[in-house]
Short mmCIF file of C-alpha atoms in Angstrom, two decimals:
data_model
loop_
_atom_site.label_atom_id
_atom_site.label_comp_id
_atom_site.label_asym_id
_atom_site.label_seq_id
_atom_site.Cartn_x
_atom_site.Cartn_y
_atom_site.Cartn_z
CA MET W 271 -1.75 35.79 22.97
CA ILE W 272 -4.15 33.44 20.94
CA ALA W 273 -3.29 34.19 17.80
CA ALA W 274 0.19 33.82 18.74
CA TRP W 275 -0.42 30.32 19.63
CA TRP W 276 -2.40 29.35 16.39
CA VAL W 277 0.51 30.92 14.50
CA ALA W 278 2.95 28.76 16.36
CA LEU W 279 0.68 25.72 16.28
CA ALA W 280 0.06 26.28 12.45
CA GLY W 281 3.82 26.46 11.85
CA ALA W 282 4.48 23.44 13.60
CA ALA W 283 1.88 21.15 12.19
CA GLU W 284 0.36 20.43 8.73
CA VAL W 285 -2.42 22.88 7.67
CA HIS W 286 -4.88 21.27 5.43
CA LEU W 287 -8.52 21.48 4.65
CA ASP W 288 -9.68 18.00 6.58
CA ARG W 289 -13.61 18.52 5.29
CA VAL W 290 -16.51 20.28 4.32
CA ASP W 291 -19.51 19.72 6.80
CA LEU W 292 -22.67 19.91 4.45
CA LEU W 293 -24.71 19.54 7.73
CA SER W 294 -22.75 20.95 10.44
CA GLU W 295 -22.94 20.06 14.18
CA LEU W 296 -22.56 23.83 15.04
CA PRO W 297 -24.89 25.19 15.94
CA GLY W 298 -26.37 22.08 14.37
CA THR W 299 -30.33 23.44 14.31
CA TRP W 300 -30.87 23.10 10.92
CA LEU W 301 -31.93 19.59 10.56
CA HIS W 302 -34.23 20.11 13.47
CA ASP W 303 -35.28 23.56 12.87
CA GLU W 304 -35.42 24.60 9.36
CA ALA W 305 -35.26 21.11 7.21
CA PRO W 306 -39.55 20.73 7.88
CA LYS W 307 -40.06 24.09 6.80
CA LEU W 308 -38.68 23.02 3.09
CA PRO W 309 -41.99 22.62 1.49
CA PHE W 310 -43.61 26.09 2.79
CA ALA W 311 -40.71 28.43 3.34
CA PRO W 312 -37.99 26.64 0.73
CA GLY W 313 -36.31 30.12 0.30
CA VAL W 314 -35.51 30.63 4.22
CA ALA W 315 -34.71 27.28 4.50
CA ALA W 316 -32.13 26.94 1.71
CA VAL W 317 -30.47 30.15 2.68
CA ARG W 318 -30.25 28.82 6.17
CA PHE W 319 -28.69 25.38 4.60
CA ALA W 320 -26.13 27.45 2.97
CA THR W 321 -24.96 29.50 5.76
CA GLN W 322 -24.22 26.31 8.03
CA ILE W 323 -22.14 24.71 5.28
CA THR W 324 -18.81 24.48 7.45
CA PRO W 325 -15.31 23.77 5.90
CA VAL W 326 -12.99 22.50 8.26
CA VAL W 327 -9.50 23.01 8.56
CA SER W 328 -7.29 21.06 10.76
CA ILE W 329 -4.10 22.23 12.01
CA GLY W 330 -2.27 19.10 13.61
CA ALA W 331 -4.75 18.05 16.52
CA ALA W 332 -6.83 21.23 16.00
CA GLU W 333 -9.47 21.95 13.76
CA VAL W 334 -11.23 25.41 12.81
CA GLY W 335 -14.44 25.19 11.31
CA LEU W 336 -15.80 28.53 9.31
CA SER W 337 -19.40 29.24 8.30
CA VAL W 338 -21.51 32.10 8.16
CA ALA W 339 -23.89 30.91 10.85
CA ALA W 340 -20.97 29.84 13.32
CA GLN W 341 -17.36 29.30 13.64
CA SER W 342 -15.46 27.17 15.89
CA VAL W 343 -11.81 26.03 17.36
CA GLY W 344 -11.20 23.01 18.79
CA VAL W 345 -9.10 19.83 19.06
CA ARG W 346 -9.83 16.48 18.11
CA ALA W 347 -8.41 12.86 19.19
CA ALA W 348 -8.37 9.55 17.50
CA LEU W 349 -10.30 7.17 19.52
CA ASP W 350 -8.86 4.12 17.88
CA PRO W 351 -5.56 3.08 16.24
CA ASP W 352 -7.36 2.99 12.65
CA HIS W 353 -8.21 6.54 13.07
CA ARG W 354 -12.07 6.05 12.15
CA TRP W 355 -13.53 7.05 15.49
CA TRP W 356 -12.70 10.70 16.90
CA LEU W 357 -13.51 12.63 19.83
CA THR W 358 -13.59 16.57 19.45
CA THR W 359 -14.24 19.19 21.87
CA SER W 360 -14.86 22.79 20.41
CA VAL W 361 -15.31 26.38 21.21
CA VAL W 362 -18.55 27.88 19.23
CA THR W 363 -18.65 31.77 18.04
CA ARG W 364 -21.01 33.41 15.81
CA ALA W 365 -19.54 36.46 14.24
CA PHE W 366 -16.63 35.32 16.26
CA LEU W 367 -18.61 35.95 19.65
CA PRO W 368 -18.07 33.01 21.42
CA LEU W 369 -21.42 31.31 22.28
CA GLY W 370 -20.61 28.10 23.81
CA GLY W 371 -19.06 24.93 23.29
CA ALA W 372 -19.65 21.36 22.10
CA VAL W 373 -18.27 17.84 22.87
CA GLY W 374 -18.89 14.92 20.24
CA VAL W 375 -17.53 11.72 18.87
CA SER W 376 -17.51 11.21 14.97
CA VAL W 377 -16.69 8.46 12.83
CA ARG W 378 -14.89 8.35 9.41
CA PRO W 379 -15.30 5.35 7.61
CA GLY W 380 -13.73 6.78 4.55
CA PRO W 381 -14.14 10.52 3.07
CA VAL W 382 -17.38 10.59 4.69
CA ARG W 383 -17.66 11.89 8.21
CA ILE W 384 -20.76 11.39 10.56
CA GLY W 385 -20.64 12.89 13.88
CA VAL W 386 -22.80 13.69 16.85
CA SER W 387 -22.16 16.08 19.42
CA ALA W 388 -23.82 17.93 22.59
CA VAL W 389 -23.89 21.73 21.89
CA ALA W 390 -24.21 23.97 24.95
CA ILE W 391 -25.03 27.82 23.66
CA ALA W 392 -25.87 30.76 25.06
CA GLY W 393 -28.23 33.60 23.62
CA ALA W 394 -25.64 36.14 23.37
CA THR W 395 -24.94 38.60 20.62
CA TRP W 396 -22.58 41.27 19.85
CA ILE W 397 -25.56 43.81 20.74
CA ARG W 398 -26.33 42.08 24.00
CA PRO W 399 -23.30 39.69 25.03
CA THR W 400 -24.90 38.31 27.84
CA TRP W 401 -24.02 34.39 28.73
CA THR W 402 -26.66 33.85 31.63
CA ARG W 403 -29.18 31.61 29.82
CA TRP W 404 -27.72 28.22 28.11
CA THR W 405 -29.48 25.93 26.18
CA VAL W 406 -28.21 22.15 25.22
CA TRP W 407 -29.15 20.34 22.48
CA PRO W 408 -28.02 17.12 20.46
CA THR W 409 -26.70 17.54 16.90
CA ILE W 410 -25.58 15.37 13.93
CA GLY W 411 -23.30 16.45 11.31
CA ILE W 412 -22.28 14.99 8.04
CA GLY W 413 -19.09 15.99 6.09
CA ILE W 414 -17.08 14.98 3.29
CA GLY W 415 -13.26 15.33 3.10
CA ARG W 416 -10.04 13.45 3.59
CA ASP W 417 -9.99 9.82 4.65
CA PRO W 418 -8.17 9.95 7.68
CA GLY W 419 -7.54 6.34 8.10
CA PRO W 420 -4.49 4.45 7.76
CA ARG W 421 -4.90 3.57 3.98
CA ALA W 422 -5.40 6.95 3.04
CA PRO W 423 -2.31 8.05 0.99
CA TRP W 424 -1.47 11.14 3.08
CA SER W 425 -1.74 9.21 6.38
CA GLU W 426 0.87 8.78 8.52
CA GLY W 427 -0.54 5.74 9.68
CA ARG W 428 0.20 4.10 6.48
CA ARG W 429 3.60 3.10 6.99
CA TYR W 430 2.68 1.52 10.13
CA SER W 431 -0.14 -0.20 8.83
CA GLY W 432 1.12 -3.48 7.48
CA GLU W 433 -0.91 -2.99 4.62
CA GLU W 434 0.02 -3.02 0.85
CA THR W 435 1.82 0.35 0.08
CA ALA W 436 1.85 2.08 -3.22
CA ALA W 437 5.15 0.45 -4.20
CA GLY W 438 3.39 -2.81 -3.91
CA ARG W 439 5.29 -4.21 -1.17
CA THR W 440 4.23 -5.36 2.15
CA ALA W 441 5.27 -2.47 4.40
CA LYS W 442 7.25 -3.11 7.73
CA GLU W 443 7.19 -1.32 10.89
CA PRO W 444 10.33 1.06 10.75
CA ASN W 445 12.47 -0.79 13.14
CA GLU W 446 12.38 -4.02 11.52
CA MET Y 105 -35.86 9.43 18.38
CA VAL Y 106 -34.00 10.10 21.54
CA LEU Y 107 -32.27 12.90 20.22
CA VAL Y 108 -35.39 14.51 18.55
CA GLY Y 109 -37.20 13.90 21.95
CA TRP Y 110 -34.26 15.54 23.89
CA THR Y 111 -34.08 18.20 21.49
CA VAL Y 112 -38.02 19.30 21.64
CA GLY Y 113 -37.77 18.60 25.45
CA CYS Y 114 -34.89 21.66 25.50
CA ALA Y 115 -36.84 23.97 23.14
CA GLY Y 116 -39.24 25.35 25.59
CA VAL Y 117 -42.08 24.71 27.89
CA ASP Y 118 -44.66 22.89 25.84
CA THR Y 119 -48.05 25.08 26.04
CA PRO Y 120 -49.88 25.95 23.02
CA PRO Y 121 -49.94 29.47 21.67
CA THR Y 122 -52.69 31.66 21.77
CA ILE Y 123 -54.05 32.01 18.06
CA GLU Y 124 -55.01 35.08 16.96
CA ALA Y 125 -57.52 35.68 14.21
CA SER Y 126 -55.51 38.26 11.68
CA ALA Y 127 -57.98 40.97 10.65
CA GLY Y 128 -60.61 39.20 12.39
CA GLY Y 129 -60.09 36.11 10.41
CA ALA Y 130 -59.30 37.40 6.91
CA ALA Y 131 -59.69 33.74 5.55
CA TYR Y 132 -63.49 33.36 6.52
CA TRP Y 133 -64.43 37.03 6.63
CA PRO Y 134 -63.53 40.48 5.01
CA PRO Y 135 -60.67 41.64 6.70
CA ASN Y 136 -61.20 44.13 9.32
CA SER Y 137 -64.71 43.85 9.13
CA ALA Y 138 -68.05 44.16 11.23
CA THR Y 139 -68.80 40.80 9.81
CA ALA Y 140 -65.66 39.44 10.88
CA ILE Y 141 -66.11 40.46 14.32
CA ASP Y 142 -69.43 39.13 14.46
CA GLY Y 143 -68.00 35.90 12.85
CA ALA Y 144 -65.22 35.73 15.63
CA ILE Y 145 -67.86 36.08 18.25
CA GLU Y 146 -70.27 33.22 16.81
CA THR Y 147 -67.09 31.06 16.24
CA GLY Y 148 -65.98 31.76 19.91
CA LEU Y 149 -62.57 32.75 18.72
CA ASP Y 150 -60.23 33.49 21.79
CA ALA Y 151 -58.28 36.58 20.27
CA ILE Y 152 -58.48 38.90 17.49
CA GLU Y 153 -56.15 41.06 15.75
CA LEU Y 154 -57.11 43.90 13.89
CA ASP Y 155 -55.59 47.11 12.09
CA VAL Y 156 -56.11 50.88 13.00
CA SER Y 157 -55.85 53.87 11.22
CA LEU Y 158 -56.99 57.25 12.16
CA THR Y 159 -59.04 59.71 10.25
CA ARG Y 160 -58.68 63.46 9.58
CA ASP Y 161 -60.88 64.25 12.61
CA GLY Y 162 -58.75 61.65 14.86
CA VAL Y 163 -61.30 58.90 14.52
CA PRO Y 164 -59.68 55.45 14.91
CA VAL Y 165 -61.18 52.98 12.18
CA ILE Y 166 -60.14 49.52 11.41
CA VAL Y 167 -58.39 49.69 8.42
CA ASP Y 168 -55.18 48.32 6.99
CA GLY Y 169 -52.67 50.68 6.52
CA PRO Y 170 -52.59 54.49 5.68
CA TRP Y 171 -54.23 54.12 2.58
CA ILE Y 172 -57.77 53.17 1.31
CA THR Y 173 -56.91 51.01 -1.85
CA PRO Y 174 -58.70 49.83 -4.58
CA ASP Y 175 -57.61 46.59 -4.21
CA ARG Y 176 -59.97 46.38 -1.07
CA CYS Y 177 -62.39 49.11 -1.39
CA THR Y 178 -64.83 50.83 -3.81
CA PHE Y 179 -67.02 54.03 -3.49
CA ALA Y 180 -70.40 53.47 -1.93
CA THR Y 181 -71.92 53.42 -5.29
CA GLY Y 182 -69.76 50.35 -6.42
CA GLN Y 183 -67.65 52.86 -8.53
CA PRO Y 184 -63.65 51.72 -8.44
CA LEU Y 185 -61.60 53.95 -6.42
CA ASP Y 186 -58.91 55.93 -8.02
CA PRO Y 187 -55.67 53.53 -8.69
CA GLU Y 188 -53.58 55.00 -5.87
CA GLY Y 189 -56.39 55.44 -3.34
CA PHE Y 190 -56.40 57.98 -1.27
CA GLU Y 191 -54.72 58.45 2.52
CA VAL Y 192 -56.91 57.78 5.31
CA ARG Y 193 -55.77 60.97 7.38
CA TRP Y 194 -57.20 63.09 4.51
CA ALA Y 195 -60.83 61.41 5.21
CA THR Y 196 -63.06 62.04 7.76
CA ALA Y 197 -64.90 59.49 9.59
CA ALA Y 198 -68.10 60.53 8.22
CA TYR Y 199 -66.69 60.52 4.77
CA LEU Y 200 -65.62 57.01 5.37
CA ALA Y 201 -69.11 55.96 6.39
CA SER Y 202 -70.95 57.76 3.62
CA PHE Y 203 -69.03 56.97 0.55
CA VAL Y 204 -66.48 54.05 1.19
CA ARG Y 205 -67.46 50.46 1.27
CA CYS Y 206 -64.50 47.71 1.77
CA GLY Y 207 -64.71 43.94 1.52
CA GLY Y 208 -66.86 43.90 -1.78
CA ILE Y 209 -63.80 42.62 -3.90
CA PRO Y 210 -62.73 39.21 -3.39
CA ASP Y 211 -59.29 38.87 -1.90
CA PRO Y 212 -57.49 36.06 -4.11
CA ALA Y 213 -55.29 34.88 -1.43
CA PHE Y 214 -58.45 33.81 0.51
CA ASP Y 215 -60.86 32.36 -2.32
CA GLY Y 216 -63.52 31.11 0.30
CA ALA Y 217 -63.71 34.27 2.19
CA LEU Y 218 -67.08 35.74 2.41
CA VAL Y 219 -67.36 39.18 0.07
CA VAL Y 220 -69.33 41.93 1.75
CA ALA Y 221 -69.09 45.39 1.13
CA GLU Y 222 -69.47 47.52 4.33
CA PRO Y 223 -68.30 50.98 5.69
CA PRO Y 224 -64.99 50.98 7.26
CA LEU Y 225 -65.41 49.95 10.89
CA THR Y 226 -64.93 52.56 13.79
CA LEU Y 227 -63.12 51.50 17.06
CA ASP Y 228 -66.22 52.84 18.55
CA ALA Y 229 -68.47 50.29 16.66
CA LEU Y 230 -65.68 47.51 17.30
CA VAL Y 231 -66.25 48.29 21.33
CA ALA Y 232 -69.75 48.12 20.91
CA ARG Y 233 -69.56 44.59 19.52
CA LEU Y 234 -67.04 43.45 21.95
CA VAL Y 235 -69.26 44.15 24.86
CA ASP Y 236 -71.50 41.27 24.48
CA ALA Y 237 -68.41 39.03 23.25
CA PRO Y 238 -67.35 37.16 26.27
CA SER Y 239 -65.50 34.64 24.48
CA ILE Y 240 -63.00 36.69 23.06
CA ALA Y 241 -60.53 37.29 25.73
CA ARG Y 242 -57.87 39.49 23.86
CA VAL Y 243 -58.02 42.12 21.31
CA HIS Y 244 -54.71 43.20 19.62
CA LEU Y 245 -54.67 46.35 17.49
CA ASP Y 246 -51.79 46.96 15.35
CA ILE Y 247 -51.56 50.61 14.70
CA ARG Y 248 -50.91 51.43 11.42
CA TYR Y 249 -48.73 54.52 11.96
CA ALA Y 250 -46.34 55.52 8.99
CA PRO Y 251 -44.20 58.69 9.50
CA GLY Y 252 -45.08 61.31 7.22
CA LEU Y 253 -48.38 59.37 6.05
CA THR Y 254 -50.36 59.38 9.44
CA ALA Y 255 -51.09 61.33 12.43
CA GLU Y 256 -48.41 61.32 15.02
CA PRO Y 257 -47.91 58.39 17.48
CA ASP Y 258 -49.30 60.47 20.61
CA ARG Y 259 -52.86 60.86 18.55
CA PHE Y 260 -53.37 57.64 17.89
CA ALA Y 261 -52.56 56.61 21.47
CA ALA Y 262 -54.85 59.01 23.06
CA ALA Y 263 -57.72 58.52 20.35
CA VAL Y 264 -57.49 54.44 20.61
CA LEU Y 265 -56.93 54.15 24.44
CA ASP Y 266 -59.66 57.06 25.00
CA GLY Y 267 -62.13 54.67 22.51
CA TRP Y 268 -61.15 51.18 24.19
CA THR Y 269 -61.79 52.83 28.00
CA ALA Y 270 -64.74 54.67 26.94
CA VAL Y 271 -66.58 51.11 27.59
CA ASP Y 272 -66.01 48.48 30.43
CA LEU Y 273 -64.63 45.81 28.56
CA SER Y 274 -64.03 42.35 29.52
CA GLN Y 275 -61.13 41.73 26.72
CA SER Y 276 -58.00 42.82 27.48
CA LEU Y 277 -56.20 45.00 24.79
CA THR Y 278 -52.77 44.54 23.59
CA VAL Y 279 -51.35 47.38 20.79
CA SER Y 280 -48.32 46.43 18.59
CA SER Y 281 -46.53 48.53 15.79
CA ALA Y 282 -43.52 48.26 13.75
CA TYR Y 283 -42.34 51.68 15.37
CA PRO Y 284 -41.02 52.02 18.77
CA GLU Y 285 -42.13 55.57 18.97
CA VAL Y 286 -45.88 54.22 18.91
CA LEU Y 287 -45.19 51.84 21.57
CA THR Y 288 -43.64 54.75 23.81
CA ALA Y 289 -46.64 56.87 23.02
CA PHE Y 290 -49.18 54.32 24.23
CA ASP Y 291 -47.08 53.35 27.05
CA ALA Y 292 -47.11 57.08 28.16
CA TYR Y 293 -50.89 57.82 27.78
CA GLY Y 294 -51.80 54.51 29.50
CA ARG Y 295 -50.17 55.37 32.61
CA SER Y 296 -51.23 58.92 32.27
CA ILE Y 297 -54.90 57.36 32.52
CA GLY Y 298 -54.18 54.43 34.77
CA ARG Y 299 -53.94 51.89 32.41
CA ASP Y 300 -51.19 49.27 31.55
CA VAL Y 301 -51.22 48.61 27.88
CA PRO Y 302 -49.04 45.54 26.95
CA THR Y 303 -46.96 46.43 23.62
CA TRP Y 304 -45.64 44.52 21.11
CA LEU Y 305 -42.99 45.72 18.71
CA ALA Y 306 -43.27 43.98 14.93
CA VAL Y 307 -39.64 42.94 13.79
CA PRO Y 308 -38.65 43.64 11.09
CA GLN Y 309 -40.03 46.89 10.26
CA ILE Y 310 -41.21 47.01 6.81
CA PRO Y 311 -41.81 50.76 5.66
CA TYR Y 312 -44.86 51.45 3.66
CA GLY Y 313 -43.52 51.59 -0.18
CA ALA Y 314 -40.70 49.39 0.85
CA ASP Y 315 -40.00 45.94 -0.98
CA PRO Y 316 -40.62 43.06 1.68
CA ALA Y 317 -38.50 40.60 0.05
CA GLY Y 318 -35.30 43.18 0.15
CA VAL Y 319 -36.36 44.11 3.92
CA LEU Y 320 -36.71 40.50 5.04
CA ALA Y 321 -33.56 39.54 3.06
CA ALA Y 322 -31.49 41.81 5.17
CA ALA Y 323 -33.13 40.96 8.48
CA GLU Y 324 -32.33 37.36 7.76
CA ALA Y 325 -28.57 38.48 6.96
CA GLU Y 326 -28.81 40.36 10.12
CA ALA Y 327 -30.05 37.53 12.42
CA THR Y 328 -27.69 35.01 10.99
CA VAL Y 329 -24.85 36.98 12.15
CA GLY Y 330 -26.49 37.94 15.52
CA GLY Y 331 -27.20 41.53 14.72
CA LEU Y 332 -30.93 41.10 14.99
CA ASP Y 333 -31.73 40.80 18.55
CA LEU Y 334 -35.11 40.77 19.58
CA VAL Y 335 -34.55 41.31 23.33
CA SER Y 336 -32.58 44.31 22.55
CA LEU Y 337 -34.92 45.70 20.35
CA ALA Y 338 -38.01 45.30 22.44
CA ASP Y 339 -35.93 46.74 25.44
CA ALA Y 340 -35.35 49.98 23.50
CA ALA Y 341 -38.88 50.22 22.46
CA GLY Y 342 -39.92 49.51 25.84
CA ALA Y 343 -42.25 46.64 24.55
CA ASP Y 344 -43.69 43.63 26.43
CA GLY Y 345 -43.28 41.54 23.37
CA VAL Y 346 -42.37 41.21 19.95
CA ILE Y 347 -44.33 40.12 16.77
CA VAL Y 348 -41.94 38.16 14.35
CA ARG Y 349 -42.81 37.43 10.79
CA TRP Y 350 -43.00 33.66 10.38
CA ASP Y 351 -40.92 33.31 7.18
CA VAL Y 352 -38.07 34.72 9.26
CA ALA Y 353 -38.47 33.69 12.41
CA ASP Y 354 -36.24 31.30 14.00
CA ARG Y 355 -36.25 29.12 17.29
CA ARG Y 356 -32.94 30.22 18.64
CA SER Y 357 -34.05 33.98 18.78
CA ILE Y 358 -37.62 33.23 19.70
CA ALA Y 359 -36.20 30.95 22.80
CA ALA Y 360 -33.71 33.85 23.94
CA GLY Y 361 -36.80 36.43 23.61
CA ARG Y 362 -38.90 34.24 25.73
CA ALA Y 363 -36.18 33.35 28.12
CA ALA Y 364 -36.16 37.12 28.70
CA GLY Y 365 -39.60 37.41 29.69
CA LEU Y 366 -40.84 38.96 26.21
CA GLU Y 367 -44.22 37.82 24.93
CA VAL Y 368 -43.14 36.51 21.33
CA ALA Y 369 -45.81 36.25 18.74
CA ILE Y 370 -45.31 34.92 15.17
CA GLY Y 371 -47.12 37.00 12.46
CA GLU Y 372 -49.42 36.43 9.73
CA VAL Y 373 -49.14 32.85 9.31
CA ASP Y 374 -51.36 32.45 6.47
CA ASP Y 375 -50.06 29.41 4.94
CA LEU Y 376 -51.56 26.48 6.10
CA ARG Y 377 -48.15 24.22 6.26
CA ALA Y 378 -46.84 26.86 8.34
CA LEU Y 379 -49.02 27.61 10.72
CA ARG Y 380 -49.45 23.91 11.47
CA TRP Y 381 -45.64 23.87 12.20
CA TRP Y 382 -45.83 27.41 14.47
CA ALA Y 383 -48.81 26.35 16.30
CA ARG Y 384 -47.30 23.53 17.81
CA PRO Y 385 -46.99 23.72 22.03
CA GLY Y 386 -43.94 25.11 22.88
CA GLU Y 387 -42.89 26.98 19.39
CA ALA Y 388 -44.25 30.81 20.36
CA ASP Y 389 -46.68 32.45 22.74
CA THR Y 390 -48.94 33.62 19.91
CA VAL Y 391 -49.63 32.67 16.54
CA ILE Y 392 -51.69 35.18 14.19
CA THR Y 393 -53.23 33.81 11.38
CA ALA Y 394 -56.22 34.27 8.79
CA TRP Y 395 -56.90 30.66 9.46
CA PRO Y 396 -57.51 30.39 13.21
CA GLY Y 397 -60.03 27.77 12.72
CA GLU Y 398 -57.68 25.33 10.93
CA VAL Y 399 -55.65 25.43 14.36
CA GLU Y 400 -56.88 22.02 16.49
#
């Protein structure tokens, strides 16, 4: 059912690599838990950094993040007409076992994305799939990818921005 | 700053961990030695961790592993042991006392540690020292069982618990092993003599002779995808707690273990920077380190 929904969604919307989160908000524990260990456990900290790097694919208003440490499926909405500020909600999984959810705000002043989220995750595993105890923590994410703003050459907003176009003329509203 | 504060606040109850002196405090004294026990008592340490093996005649001795090895021990004459050493299970307690001395070879990992050659300490001798050691509240015995290389778990359980209960000690006893069958044996024997012995499972299990780096890498991979579940492992072993290697420990699984009522110990934290990290209040219930005196 969900798969069919995703196939339909993917068919209806453009699918593209939106960004790569170098510091992922999901699960978002690296900065606080692992970065301080770099001086005395660099190997483990580096491995855990690598496993949290997350390519994020967008499918219309939906986005899917896949890393070794966590996977997520969410929806996002622009909070401003310039597509600089975004609101995102996600379901978080580990080894594709749903663990919890996240809600966050991000800003994308260009190809860089900076986000903050509140993540609620249960300690469930495939071996012990229980969702009785939850932990909530704040996370920060930094990613690099497409510029979603109106100046971006691939942005739909480009036609309506009133800015100079690639052809060198001032864009008009389509109905003018 | 607010974010960090929130995160720390969510991490758990901010109580400082119990600091256990690994091998009695191997950074200061010869590991697992009478000198270490005396030093721990004199300096007022709260808790000590010692390794236990079993001789051919069933005497528990405070020795790290199934082997007496030439990097730590010599013959009583000072002559070096064979390069392979020998298995503790082939020696009697009397043989060890008469012909073997350990602690007389400097440990390169702990340059400043005292170097004193002594006979391997027996459990009976340990117990005798603990009678007048009110400062030590907990003794943690790590049972160095190895399948095929040592006595069976039930022999360990009977010998250790009989020796421990022979004298009325004020200290509590905790037993650990990487092998669930050892913990089960101690649980069963403890019940049979009316004693509840807390047991901890050491995770991950690194078999003798295995490459620790490979085992730890596999454990890390397993943990990353949620396959290394401390609570399930402890439940399966009937353990009251777990000891997690510090270099593969992660706060999320520790928090899950503590939330499930497990005592979580971080093992062998012999790097001082790592010790400062893990000894912070709220991180774990117990930290086992050769440097117990370095924790505020």
